[in-house]
Amino acid sequence: MSLEAIIHGTFIDAPTARSLRVRENVFVVVTNNGVIGQICTDESHIREEFKGLRIIRLAKTQVIVPGLVDLHIHAPQFKQLGTKTDIPLMEWLQKYTFPAESAFSSSAHASNIYPKLLSHLLKNGTTTAVLYGSNHLSATKILAESCHKAGIRAFVGKTCADMLTPDYYVETTEGSLKDTEEFVKWCYEKWGSGKEGKVRPVVTPRFIPTCSKELLKGLGDIAQKYDCFVQSHAAESVDEEALVESQHSGRRDVEIYQESGLLGNKTILAHCCRLKDSEAGVMEKVGATVVSCPWSNILFARATVPIPYYNSTFPNLKIGLGTDIAGGFGTMLDNMRTAILQDRIDSFATVDRSSTSTDLDIKKENWTVDFKYAFHLATASGAKALGMEDMIGTFEEGMRFDALQLDLGLDGENGEDGRAMRFTRFGNESVEELFEKWVTTGDDRNVVRVWVDGVDVLSS
Ligand code: GUN
Ligand code: FE
């Protein structure tokens, strides 16, 4: 059931990388179908049709912000979150990750693990999740159904891999294509093929090294036939890059996706740490998205995505954030912070990326990823990557109410339900400063309510 109420208090969103919008004392009407019916500053301006709805009045230190958009998660890796990240990517896949994912041949295992992942995501403020499933059709259906049940907005893909994957986990080319097409049709039948569908299918080649040319081409055909999103990995790390170039006579990820019909304005490519500028230019031109996964990128690839450089050089290149669970073990908050930190390193090299100069005076205009920018990436920018900037990511009339209620320290300094807060409130901070403290030092204890489409998904 949607909230169907008027919330009176402070709403914060970040429509652009440099503009944090703090609206205090506003009235926001959430209708019975989860849409923002009206936003106004004066109670007497509430339209006739909404008068009579109950008014929820927030305390001074409670704010409402858009839910977070996590563009890259490996659902079947959740159980190993926070462990087993001691070896490079290609070895890590063989030693830990393929065995962990192959366990999802058991539906019972999927039914046990997936709801736990979704409650972890919601509790930490993620309201839209783009998810890799395992190679299995039935477990991926369980993932999609679990998303529907949890009430999260989700993009779900059955992972595809027909080579360079151990025998116990590899698929045949035909099987992978057949299962993908069935999964897409099954999702469309259940939740519709439009933007309104709460669970949407994603064509998911794992990455170039584990997919034959026939598989990539077949997946490209399916993506075009059903007009659906594509997710994959690109230019992640030195070892992955070298492997692709050796398999494809020196050719690289982006051009291979493009010639397979997998690169368009519904394509989201995780990592992209080692993109060449010409490839970023191609992605910008076709409308594809770079998903920066700052925590995982540093951990696995010892690399970063130069976000402000891309924003200034390729202004229409879509960029969002992802956790890459479980290659990255951070939450979206952790990844926002890591995006801020990584920028301090990137900014040395963003004017001339091959430069080793440490002349801060020349480069300081690039020191731009602050808490506002990071929050924009995690909300409005992620929404844009999904073509949903008119639905989620900020608060405007007519948009969906996907939102978090943050409790930034009541007067007693404890949260609404008495849980200790991670940061101390001194009492004289502005609401913007309290919000900044949440982005930089807060955690899930500050997230007291989570709504998707106006439905309270934490307590329901
Ligand atoms: N490349 C192919 N598979 C994976 C994966 O599971 N995690 C990461 N980080 N990169 C990949
Ligand atoms: Fe990944």
GROMACS .gro file of C-alpha atoms and ligand atoms in nm:
model
  472
    1MET     CA    1   0.000   0.000   0.000
    2SER     CA    2   0.134   0.339  -0.094
    3LEU     CA    3   0.177   0.598   0.177
    4GLU     CA    4  -0.102   0.826   0.053
    5ALA     CA    5  -0.017   1.121   0.272
    6ILE     CA    6   0.136   1.464   0.277
    7ILE     CA    7   0.487   1.483   0.420
    8HIS     CA    8   0.587   1.816   0.568
    9GLY     CA    9   0.956   1.880   0.628
   10THR     CA   10   1.296   1.894   0.459
   11PHE     CA   11   1.358   1.732   0.120
   12ILE     CA   12   1.708   1.714  -0.026
   13ASP     CA   13   1.803   1.606  -0.378
   14ALA     CA   14   2.085   1.672  -0.626
   15PRO     CA   15   1.953   1.747  -0.976
   16THR     CA   16   2.305   1.822  -1.106
   17ALA     CA   17   2.655   1.734  -0.992
   18ARG     CA   18   2.700   2.078  -0.843
   19SER     CA   19   2.356   2.161  -0.713
   20LEU     CA   20   2.228   2.022  -0.389
   21ARG     CA   21   1.868   2.131  -0.350
   22VAL     CA   22   1.762   2.167   0.013
   23ARG     CA   23   1.393   2.242   0.042
   24GLU     CA   24   1.292   2.306   0.403
   25ASN     CA   25   0.934   2.327   0.520
   26VAL     CA   26   0.781   2.190   0.202
   27PHE     CA   27   0.466   1.986   0.166
   28VAL     CA   28   0.501   1.683  -0.059
   29VAL     CA   29   0.188   1.491  -0.153
   30VAL     CA   30   0.236   1.118  -0.212
   31THR     CA   31  -0.070   0.976  -0.389
   32ASN     CA   32  -0.221   0.632  -0.349
   33ASN     CA   33  -0.034   0.506  -0.656
   34GLY     CA   34   0.306   0.620  -0.530
   35VAL     CA   35   0.336   0.933  -0.742
   36ILE     CA   36   0.438   1.277  -0.613
   37GLY     CA   37   0.110   1.460  -0.664
   38GLN     CA   38   0.220   1.805  -0.555
   39ILE     CA   39   0.509   1.993  -0.396
   40CYS     CA   40   0.438   2.329  -0.234
   41THR     CA   41   0.570   2.556   0.036
   42ASP     CA   42   0.241   2.677   0.176
   43GLU     CA   43  -0.017   2.446   0.332
   44SER     CA   44  -0.300   2.658   0.199
   45HIS     CA   45  -0.183   2.588  -0.158
   46ILE     CA   46  -0.244   2.215  -0.131
   47ARG     CA   47  -0.485   2.134  -0.409
   48GLU     CA   48  -0.845   2.049  -0.330
   49GLU     CA   49  -0.809   1.687  -0.441
   50PHE     CA   50  -0.537   1.628  -0.177
   51LYS     CA   51  -0.689   1.822   0.112
   52GLY     CA   52  -0.789   1.587   0.389
   53LEU     CA   53  -0.493   1.353   0.343
   54ARG     CA   54  -0.307   1.296   0.667
   55ILE     CA   55  -0.001   1.515   0.718
   56ILE     CA   56   0.318   1.354   0.847
   57ARG     CA   57   0.534   1.620   1.010
   58LEU     CA   58   0.904   1.541   1.018
   59ALA     CA   59   1.126   1.642   1.307
   60LYS     CA   60   1.390   1.906   1.233
   61THR     CA   61   1.666   1.649   1.200
   62GLN     CA   62   1.475   1.415   0.974
   63VAL     CA   63   1.511   1.461   0.602
   64ILE     CA   64   1.380   1.286   0.294
   65VAL     CA   65   1.621   1.209   0.008
   66PRO     CA   66   1.586   1.008  -0.315
   67GLY     CA   67   1.658   0.635  -0.290
   68LEU     CA   68   1.999   0.521  -0.414
   69VAL     CA   69   2.054   0.361  -0.756
   70ASP     CA   70   2.311   0.080  -0.755
   71LEU     CA   71   2.395   0.002  -1.117
   72HIS     CA   72   2.609  -0.308  -1.065
   73ILE     CA   73   2.555  -0.599  -0.828
   74HIS     CA   74   2.634  -0.970  -0.857
   75ALA     CA   75   2.350  -1.123  -0.658
   76PRO     CA   76   2.494  -1.477  -0.632
   77GLN     CA   77   2.816  -1.338  -0.481
   78PHE     CA   78   2.640  -1.193  -0.177
   79LYS     CA   79   2.734  -1.478   0.054
   80GLN     CA   80   3.104  -1.409   0.002
   81LEU     CA   81   3.067  -1.032   0.058
   82GLY     CA   82   3.360  -0.904   0.261
   83THR     CA   83   3.575  -1.213   0.214
   84LYS     CA   84   3.799  -1.368  -0.049
   85THR     CA   85   3.929  -1.058  -0.222
   86ASP     CA   86   4.297  -1.142  -0.185
   87ILE     CA   87   4.383  -1.237  -0.544
   88PRO     CA   88   4.354  -1.071  -0.887
   89LEU     CA   89   4.028  -1.074  -1.080
   90MET     CA   90   4.083  -1.360  -1.322
   91GLU     CA   91   4.213  -1.593  -1.049
   92TRP     CA   92   3.939  -1.477  -0.813
   93LEU     CA   93   3.673  -1.581  -1.063
   94GLN     CA   94   3.817  -1.931  -1.097
   95LYS     CA   95   3.903  -1.993  -0.734
   96TYR     CA   96   3.609  -1.844  -0.546
   97THR     CA   97   3.343  -1.688  -0.760
   98PHE     CA   98   3.248  -1.952  -1.017
   99PRO     CA   99   3.214  -2.213  -0.738
  100ALA     CA  100   2.999  -1.974  -0.531
  101GLU     CA  101   2.775  -1.892  -0.828
  102SER     CA  102   2.740  -2.252  -0.940
  103ALA     CA  103   2.572  -2.330  -0.606
  104PHE     CA  104   2.268  -2.146  -0.747
  105SER     CA  105   2.180  -2.454  -0.948
  106SER     CA  106   1.990  -2.523  -0.626
  107SER     CA  107   1.663  -2.332  -0.610
  108ALA     CA  108   1.659  -2.378  -0.234
  109HIS     CA  109   1.994  -2.198  -0.212
  110ALA     CA  110   1.864  -1.913  -0.429
  111SER     CA  111   1.548  -1.881  -0.220
  112ASN     CA  112   1.761  -1.863   0.091
  113ILE     CA  113   2.027  -1.613  -0.023
  114TYR     CA  114   1.846  -1.368  -0.253
  115PRO     CA  115   1.594  -1.225  -0.004
  116LYS     CA  116   1.884  -1.164   0.236
  117LEU     CA  117   2.068  -0.963  -0.030
  118LEU     CA  118   1.760  -0.755  -0.101
  119SER     CA  119   1.705  -0.670   0.261
  120HIS     CA  120   2.074  -0.569   0.286
  121LEU     CA  121   2.028  -0.339  -0.014
  122LEU     CA  122   1.705  -0.179   0.107
  123LYS     CA  123   1.833  -0.131   0.462
  124ASN     CA  124   2.132   0.056   0.319
  125GLY     CA  125   1.912   0.282   0.108
  126THR     CA  126   1.925   0.121  -0.237
  127THR     CA  127   1.582   0.146  -0.398
  128THR     CA  128   1.687   0.063  -0.756
  129ALA     CA  129   1.923  -0.227  -0.819
  130VAL     CA  130   2.076  -0.357  -1.142
  131LEU     CA  131   2.157  -0.720  -1.078
  132TYR     CA  132   2.349  -1.003  -1.236
  133GLY     CA  133   2.198  -1.339  -1.148
  134SER     CA  134   2.384  -1.666  -1.195
  135ASN     CA  135   2.395  -1.865  -1.520
  136HIS     CA  136   2.080  -2.052  -1.412
  137LEU     CA  137   1.738  -1.966  -1.548
  138SER     CA  138   1.541  -2.098  -1.252
  139ALA     CA  139   1.754  -1.925  -0.987
  140THR     CA  140   1.735  -1.600  -1.185
  141LYS     CA  141   1.357  -1.626  -1.190
  142ILE     CA  142   1.374  -1.670  -0.813
  143LEU     CA  143   1.588  -1.354  -0.795
  144ALA     CA  144   1.334  -1.159  -1.001
  145GLU     CA  145   1.045  -1.286  -0.792
  146SER     CA  146   1.235  -1.206  -0.473
  147CYS     CA  147   1.286  -0.849  -0.601
  148HIS     CA  148   0.915  -0.820  -0.671
  149LYS     CA  149   0.830  -0.950  -0.326
  150ALA     CA  150   1.080  -0.721  -0.152
  151GLY     CA  151   0.935  -0.425  -0.341
  152ILE     CA  152   1.271  -0.302  -0.475
  153ARG     CA  153   1.289  -0.153  -0.826
  154ALA     CA  154   1.509  -0.397  -1.014
  155PHE     CA  155   1.678  -0.480  -1.341
  156VAL     CA  156   1.769  -0.848  -1.343
  157GLY     CA  157   1.977  -1.052  -1.584
  158LYS     CA  158   2.052  -1.419  -1.631
  159THR     CA  159   2.429  -1.424  -1.665
  160CYS     CA  160   2.562  -1.576  -1.987
  161ALA     CA  161   2.894  -1.759  -2.031
  162ASP     CA  162   2.964  -2.032  -2.288
  163MET     CA  163   3.343  -2.052  -2.262
  164LEU     CA  164   3.642  -2.007  -2.032
  165THR     CA  165   3.420  -2.108  -1.743
  166PRO     CA  166   3.465  -2.438  -1.554
  167ASP     CA  167   3.270  -2.741  -1.677
  168TYR     CA  168   3.051  -2.739  -1.370
  169TYR     CA  169   2.922  -2.390  -1.454
  170VAL     CA  170   2.960  -2.330  -1.830
  171GLU     CA  171   2.656  -2.313  -2.061
  172THR     CA  172   2.611  -2.412  -2.423
  173THR     CA  173   2.566  -2.124  -2.665
  174GLU     CA  174   2.216  -2.240  -2.763
  175GLY     CA  175   2.113  -2.300  -2.400
  176SER     CA  176   2.234  -1.958  -2.293
  177LEU     CA  177   2.042  -1.783  -2.572
  178LYS     CA  178   1.727  -1.986  -2.519
  179ASP     CA  179   1.725  -1.925  -2.144
  180THR     CA  180   1.791  -1.554  -2.193
  181GLU     CA  181   1.502  -1.516  -2.435
  182GLU     CA  182   1.272  -1.713  -2.208
  183PHE     CA  183   1.373  -1.497  -1.910
  184VAL     CA  184   1.305  -1.173  -2.100
  185LYS     CA  185   0.963  -1.294  -2.217
  186TRP     CA  186   0.874  -1.424  -1.871
  187CYS     CA  187   0.961  -1.087  -1.710
  188TYR     CA  188   0.764  -0.892  -1.971
  189GLU     CA  189   0.461  -1.115  -1.922
  190LYS     CA  190   0.475  -1.071  -1.545
  191TRP     CA  191   0.568  -0.706  -1.511
  192GLY     CA  192   0.521  -0.551  -1.855
  193SER     CA  193   0.774  -0.430  -2.108
  194GLY     CA  194   0.757  -0.059  -2.027
  195LYS     CA  195   0.937   0.171  -1.788
  196GLU     CA  196   0.669   0.120  -1.527
  197GLY     CA  197   0.764  -0.246  -1.481
  198LYS     CA  198   0.912  -0.279  -1.132
  199VAL     CA  199   1.126  -0.576  -1.235
  200ARG     CA  200   1.283  -0.552  -1.581
  201PRO     CA  201   1.499  -0.802  -1.767
  202VAL     CA  202   1.856  -0.728  -1.873
  203VAL     CA  203   2.055  -0.912  -2.138
  204THR     CA  204   2.373  -1.010  -1.953
  205PRO     CA  205   2.686  -1.139  -2.126
  206ARG     CA  206   2.916  -1.190  -1.828
  207PHE     CA  207   3.210  -1.024  -2.005
  208ILE     CA  208   3.392  -1.068  -2.335
  209PRO     CA  209   3.637  -1.342  -2.219
  210THR     CA  210   3.359  -1.589  -2.128
  211CYS     CA  211   3.137  -1.531  -2.432
  212SER     CA  212   3.185  -1.669  -2.782
  213LYS     CA  213   3.123  -1.443  -3.080
  214GLU     CA  214   2.805  -1.642  -3.160
  215LEU     CA  215   2.675  -1.590  -2.809
  216LEU     CA  216   2.747  -1.215  -2.817
  217LYS     CA  217   2.577  -1.178  -3.154
  218GLY     CA  218   2.276  -1.382  -3.042
  219LEU     CA  219   2.244  -1.175  -2.725
  220GLY     CA  220   2.266  -0.856  -2.932
  221ASP     CA  221   1.976  -0.984  -3.145
  222ILE     CA  222   1.767  -1.059  -2.835
  223ALA     CA  223   1.840  -0.715  -2.683
  224GLN     CA  224   1.725  -0.549  -3.005
  225LYS     CA  225   1.423  -0.771  -3.060
  226TYR     CA  226   1.291  -0.706  -2.708
  227ASP     CA  227   1.432  -0.353  -2.674
  228CYS     CA  228   1.583  -0.430  -2.336
  229PHE     CA  229   1.876  -0.321  -2.128
  230VAL     CA  230   2.219  -0.481  -2.162
  231GLN     CA  231   2.469  -0.504  -1.878
  232SER     CA  232   2.825  -0.625  -1.892
  233HIS     CA  233   3.182  -0.548  -1.786
  234ALA     CA  234   3.432  -0.348  -1.990
  235ALA     CA  235   3.793  -0.238  -1.962
  236GLU     CA  236   3.804  -0.349  -1.601
  237SER     CA  237   4.164  -0.441  -1.528
  238VAL     CA  238   4.501  -0.507  -1.689
  239ASP     CA  239   4.456  -0.886  -1.682
  240GLU     CA  240   4.106  -0.870  -1.829
  241GLU     CA  241   4.215  -0.625  -2.099
  242ALA     CA  242   4.513  -0.842  -2.198
  243LEU     CA  243   4.296  -1.152  -2.216
  244VAL     CA  244   4.043  -0.985  -2.448
  245GLU     CA  245   4.316  -0.849  -2.673
  246SER     CA  246   4.475  -1.194  -2.697
  247GLN     CA  247   4.141  -1.361  -2.777
  248HIS     CA  248   4.038  -1.103  -3.038
  249SER     CA  249   4.362  -1.015  -3.220
  250GLY     CA  250   4.420  -0.691  -3.032
  251ARG     CA  251   4.061  -0.575  -3.045
  252ARG     CA  252   3.891  -0.439  -2.735
  253ASP     CA  253   3.570  -0.463  -2.534
  254VAL     CA  254   3.379  -0.159  -2.658
  255GLU     CA  255   3.420  -0.231  -3.028
  256ILE     CA  256   3.333  -0.599  -2.976
  257TYR     CA  257   3.010  -0.508  -2.794
  258GLN     CA  258   2.930  -0.260  -3.068
  259GLU     CA  259   2.977  -0.502  -3.355
  260SER     CA  260   2.765  -0.759  -3.168
  261GLY     CA  261   2.472  -0.517  -3.147
  262LEU     CA  262   2.514  -0.489  -2.770
  263LEU     CA  263   2.610  -0.122  -2.746
  264GLY     CA  264   2.335   0.138  -2.739
  265ASN     CA  265   2.154   0.377  -2.511
  266LYS     CA  266   2.033   0.091  -2.292
  267THR     CA  267   2.379  -0.053  -2.233
  268ILE     CA  268   2.547  -0.022  -1.897
  269LEU     CA  269   2.910  -0.124  -1.874
  270ALA     CA  270   3.065  -0.178  -1.534
  271HIS     CA  271   3.412  -0.060  -1.438
  272CYS     CA  272   3.552   0.103  -1.756
  273CYS     CA  273   3.872   0.190  -1.565
  274ARG     CA  274   4.092   0.138  -1.868
  275LEU     CA  275   3.876   0.292  -2.141
  276LYS     CA  276   4.058   0.482  -2.410
  277ASP     CA  277   3.922   0.828  -2.482
  278SER     CA  278   3.808   0.714  -2.825
  279GLU     CA  279   3.600   0.443  -2.653
  280ALA     CA  280   3.449   0.690  -2.407
  281GLY     CA  281   3.361   0.899  -2.712
  282VAL     CA  282   3.185   0.605  -2.877
  283MET     CA  283   2.992   0.531  -2.557
  284GLU     CA  284   2.890   0.896  -2.532
  285LYS     CA  285   2.774   0.897  -2.893
  286VAL     CA  286   2.553   0.590  -2.862
  287GLY     CA  287   2.425   0.682  -2.513
  288ALA     CA  288   2.583   0.394  -2.320
  289THR     CA  289   2.664   0.421  -1.949
  290VAL     CA  290   2.989   0.393  -1.757
  291VAL     CA  291   2.931   0.239  -1.414
  292SER     CA  292   3.206   0.339  -1.180
  293CYS     CA  293   3.247   0.091  -0.894
  294PRO     CA  294   3.508   0.284  -0.695
  295TRP     CA  295   3.561   0.036  -0.413
  296SER     CA  296   3.590  -0.268  -0.636
  297ASN     CA  297   3.796  -0.081  -0.893
  298ILE     CA  298   4.062   0.005  -0.640
  299LEU     CA  299   4.055  -0.339  -0.482
  300PHE     CA  300   4.068  -0.548  -0.800
  301ALA     CA  301   4.192  -0.329  -1.078
  302ARG     CA  302   4.407  -0.088  -0.875
  303ALA     CA  303   4.237   0.167  -1.095
  304THR     CA  304   3.976   0.441  -1.099
  305VAL     CA  305   3.729   0.602  -1.335
  306PRO     CA  306   3.817   0.972  -1.380
  307ILE     CA  307   3.460   1.093  -1.335
  308PRO     CA  308   3.503   1.475  -1.350
  309TYR     CA  309   3.736   1.437  -1.647
  310TYR     CA  310   3.472   1.237  -1.829
  311ASN     CA  311   3.199   1.482  -1.730
  312SER     CA  312   3.393   1.774  -1.872
  313THR     CA  313   3.539   1.602  -2.180
  314PHE     CA  314   3.237   1.391  -2.273
  315PRO     CA  315   2.948   1.595  -2.130
  316ASN     CA  316   2.679   1.358  -2.255
  317LEU     CA  317   2.848   1.040  -2.132
  318LYS     CA  318   2.619   0.882  -1.875
  319ILE     CA  319   2.793   0.781  -1.553
  320GLY     CA  320   2.656   0.611  -1.243
  321LEU     CA  321   2.781   0.422  -0.938
  322GLY     CA  322   2.775   0.054  -0.852
  323THR     CA  323   2.887  -0.155  -0.557
  324ASP     CA  324   2.992  -0.457  -0.766
  325ILE     CA  325   2.895  -0.683  -0.477
  326ALA     CA  326   3.098  -0.891  -0.399
  327GLY     CA  327   3.408  -0.778  -0.591
  328GLY     CA  328   3.351  -0.464  -0.392
  329PHE     CA  329   3.237  -0.508  -0.035
  330GLY     CA  330   3.121  -0.152   0.025
  331THR     CA  331   2.767  -0.021   0.039
  332MET     CA  332   2.651   0.262  -0.185
  333LEU     CA  333   2.748   0.506   0.091
  334ASP     CA  334   3.096   0.354   0.100
  335ASN     CA  335   3.116   0.390  -0.277
  336MET     CA  336   3.012   0.755  -0.265
  337ARG     CA  337   3.295   0.816  -0.019
  338THR     CA  338   3.538   0.619  -0.228
  339ALA     CA  339   3.435   0.824  -0.532
  340ILE     CA  340   3.531   1.135  -0.336
  341LEU     CA  341   3.864   0.985  -0.230
  342GLN     CA  342   3.957   0.842  -0.570
  343ASP     CA  343   3.901   1.181  -0.727
  344ARG     CA  344   4.187   1.322  -0.518
  345ILE     CA  345   4.416   1.077  -0.693
  346ASP     CA  346   4.259   1.109  -1.038
  347SER     CA  347   4.278   1.485  -1.032
  348PHE     CA  348   4.657   1.467  -1.067
  349ALA     CA  349   4.614   1.317  -1.409
  350THR     CA  350   4.296   1.457  -1.551
  351VAL     CA  351   4.426   1.745  -1.760
  352ASP     CA  352   4.677   1.523  -1.930
  353ARG     CA  353   4.603   1.172  -1.817
  354SER     CA  354   4.946   1.046  -1.903
  355SER     CA  355   5.111   1.323  -1.700
  356THR     CA  356   5.283   1.238  -1.374
  357SER     CA  357   5.290   1.601  -1.269
  358THR     CA  358   5.172   1.680  -0.919
  359ASP     CA  359   5.117   2.048  -0.988
  360LEU     CA  360   4.799   2.104  -0.790
  361ASP     CA  361   4.754   2.461  -0.907
  362ILE     CA  362   4.697   2.350  -1.265
  363LYS     CA  363   4.474   2.066  -1.165
  364LYS     CA  364   4.274   2.202  -0.880
  365GLU     CA  365   3.968   2.283  -1.087
  366ASN     CA  366   3.935   1.910  -1.116
  367TRP     CA  367   3.900   1.853  -0.742
  368THR     CA  368   3.532   1.839  -0.782
  369VAL     CA  369   3.386   1.519  -0.644
  370ASP     CA  370   3.246   1.632  -0.312
  371PHE     CA  371   2.952   1.495  -0.113
  372LYS     CA  372   2.702   1.668  -0.341
  373TYR     CA  373   2.856   1.532  -0.659
  374ALA     CA  374   2.881   1.182  -0.512
  375PHE     CA  375   2.517   1.196  -0.404
  376HIS     CA  376   2.413   1.314  -0.749
  377LEU     CA  377   2.599   1.018  -0.904
  378ALA     CA  378   2.421   0.777  -0.670
  379THR     CA  379   2.074   0.918  -0.741
  380ALA     CA  380   1.986   1.143  -1.039
  381SER     CA  381   2.280   1.029  -1.251
  382GLY     CA  382   2.198   0.661  -1.193
  383ALA     CA  383   1.835   0.731  -1.283
  384LYS     CA  384   1.946   0.893  -1.609
  385ALA     CA  385   2.157   0.589  -1.696
  386LEU     CA  386   1.837   0.385  -1.677
  387GLY     CA  387   1.637   0.635  -1.882
  388MET     CA  388   1.429   0.705  -1.573
  389GLU     CA  389   1.527   1.062  -1.489
  390ASP     CA  390   1.162   1.161  -1.528
  391MET     CA  391   1.057   0.897  -1.273
  392ILE     CA  392   1.318   0.862  -0.998
  393GLY     CA  393   1.639   1.018  -0.864
  394THR     CA  394   1.501   1.362  -0.772
  395PHE     CA  395   1.172   1.495  -0.640
  396GLU     CA  396   0.938   1.665  -0.888
  397GLU     CA  397   0.563   1.654  -0.932
  398GLY     CA  398   0.462   1.350  -1.135
  399MET     CA  399   0.768   1.144  -1.038
  400ARG     CA  400   0.759   0.821  -0.838
  401PHE     CA  401   0.815   0.843  -0.465
  402ASP     CA  402   1.132   0.632  -0.426
  403ALA     CA  403   1.276   0.785  -0.113
  404LEU     CA  404   1.461   0.743   0.214
  405GLN     CA  405   1.373   0.903   0.543
  406LEU     CA  406   1.697   0.978   0.721
  407ASP     CA  407   1.710   1.036   1.090
  408LEU     CA  408   2.011   1.259   1.143
  409GLY     CA  409   2.002   1.264   1.523
  410LEU     CA  410   1.699   1.355   1.725
  411ASP     CA  411   1.751   1.584   2.021
  412GLY     CA  412   1.834   1.289   2.239
  413GLU     CA  413   2.114   1.210   1.991
  414ASN     CA  414   1.978   0.864   1.945
  415GLY     CA  415   1.775   0.757   1.650
  416GLU     CA  416   1.402   0.730   1.634
  417ASP     CA  417   1.404   0.382   1.775
  418GLY     CA  418   1.687   0.444   2.019
  419ARG     CA  419   1.970   0.306   1.809
  420ALA     CA  420   2.298   0.484   1.853
  421MET     CA  421   2.403   0.708   1.566
  422ARG     CA  422   2.738   0.678   1.396
  423PHE     CA  423   2.804   1.052   1.418
  424THR     CA  424   2.757   1.299   1.698
  425ARG     CA  425   2.522   1.585   1.654
  426PHE     CA  426   2.619   1.905   1.834
  427GLY     CA  427   2.290   2.082   1.788
  428ASN     CA  428   2.388   2.384   1.581
  429GLU     CA  429   2.450   2.223   1.244
  430SER     CA  430   2.248   2.328   0.943
  431VAL     CA  431   2.039   2.057   0.786
  432GLU     CA  432   2.279   2.058   0.489
  433GLU     CA  433   2.571   1.992   0.726
  434LEU     CA  434   2.383   1.707   0.889
  435PHE     CA  435   2.314   1.560   0.546
  436GLU     CA  436   2.681   1.600   0.451
  437LYS     CA  437   2.775   1.412   0.769
  438TRP     CA  438   2.545   1.129   0.665
  439VAL     CA  439   2.707   1.102   0.322
  440THR     CA  440   3.056   1.113   0.470
  441THR     CA  441   3.018   0.935   0.805
  442GLY     CA  442   2.664   0.799   0.846
  443ASP     CA  443   2.532   0.450   0.790
  444ASP     CA  444   2.220   0.238   0.770
  445ARG     CA  445   2.121   0.332   1.126
  446ASN     CA  446   2.025   0.672   0.990
  447VAL     CA  447   1.794   0.515   0.731
  448VAL     CA  448   1.467   0.475   0.915
  449ARG     CA  449   1.219   0.443   0.630
  450VAL     CA  450   1.254   0.336   0.268
  451TRP     CA  451   0.981   0.380   0.008
  452VAL     CA  452   0.960   0.249  -0.347
  453ASP     CA  453   0.661   0.375  -0.543
  454GLY     CA  454   0.536   0.519  -0.214
  455VAL     CA  455   0.535   0.175  -0.047
  456ASP     CA  456   0.726   0.137   0.277
  457VAL     CA  457   0.955  -0.150   0.184
  458LEU     CA  458   1.148  -0.170   0.511
  459SER     CA  459   0.856  -0.255   0.732
  460SER     CA  460   0.622  -0.421   0.484
  461GUN     N1  461   3.430  -0.979  -1.475
  461GUN     C1  462   3.365  -1.093  -1.505
  461GUN     N2  463   3.297  -1.140  -1.401
  461GUN     C2  464   3.318  -1.053  -1.301
  461GUN     C3  465   3.272  -1.047  -1.167
  461GUN     O1  466   3.198  -1.132  -1.119
  461GUN     N3  467   3.315  -0.941  -1.095
  461GUN     C4  468   3.396  -0.846  -1.146
  461GUN     N4  469   3.433  -0.744  -1.069
  461GUN     N5  470   3.441  -0.850  -1.270
  461GUN     C5  471   3.402  -0.953  -1.348
  462FE      FE  472   3.114  -0.692  -1.173
   0.00000   0.00000   0.00000
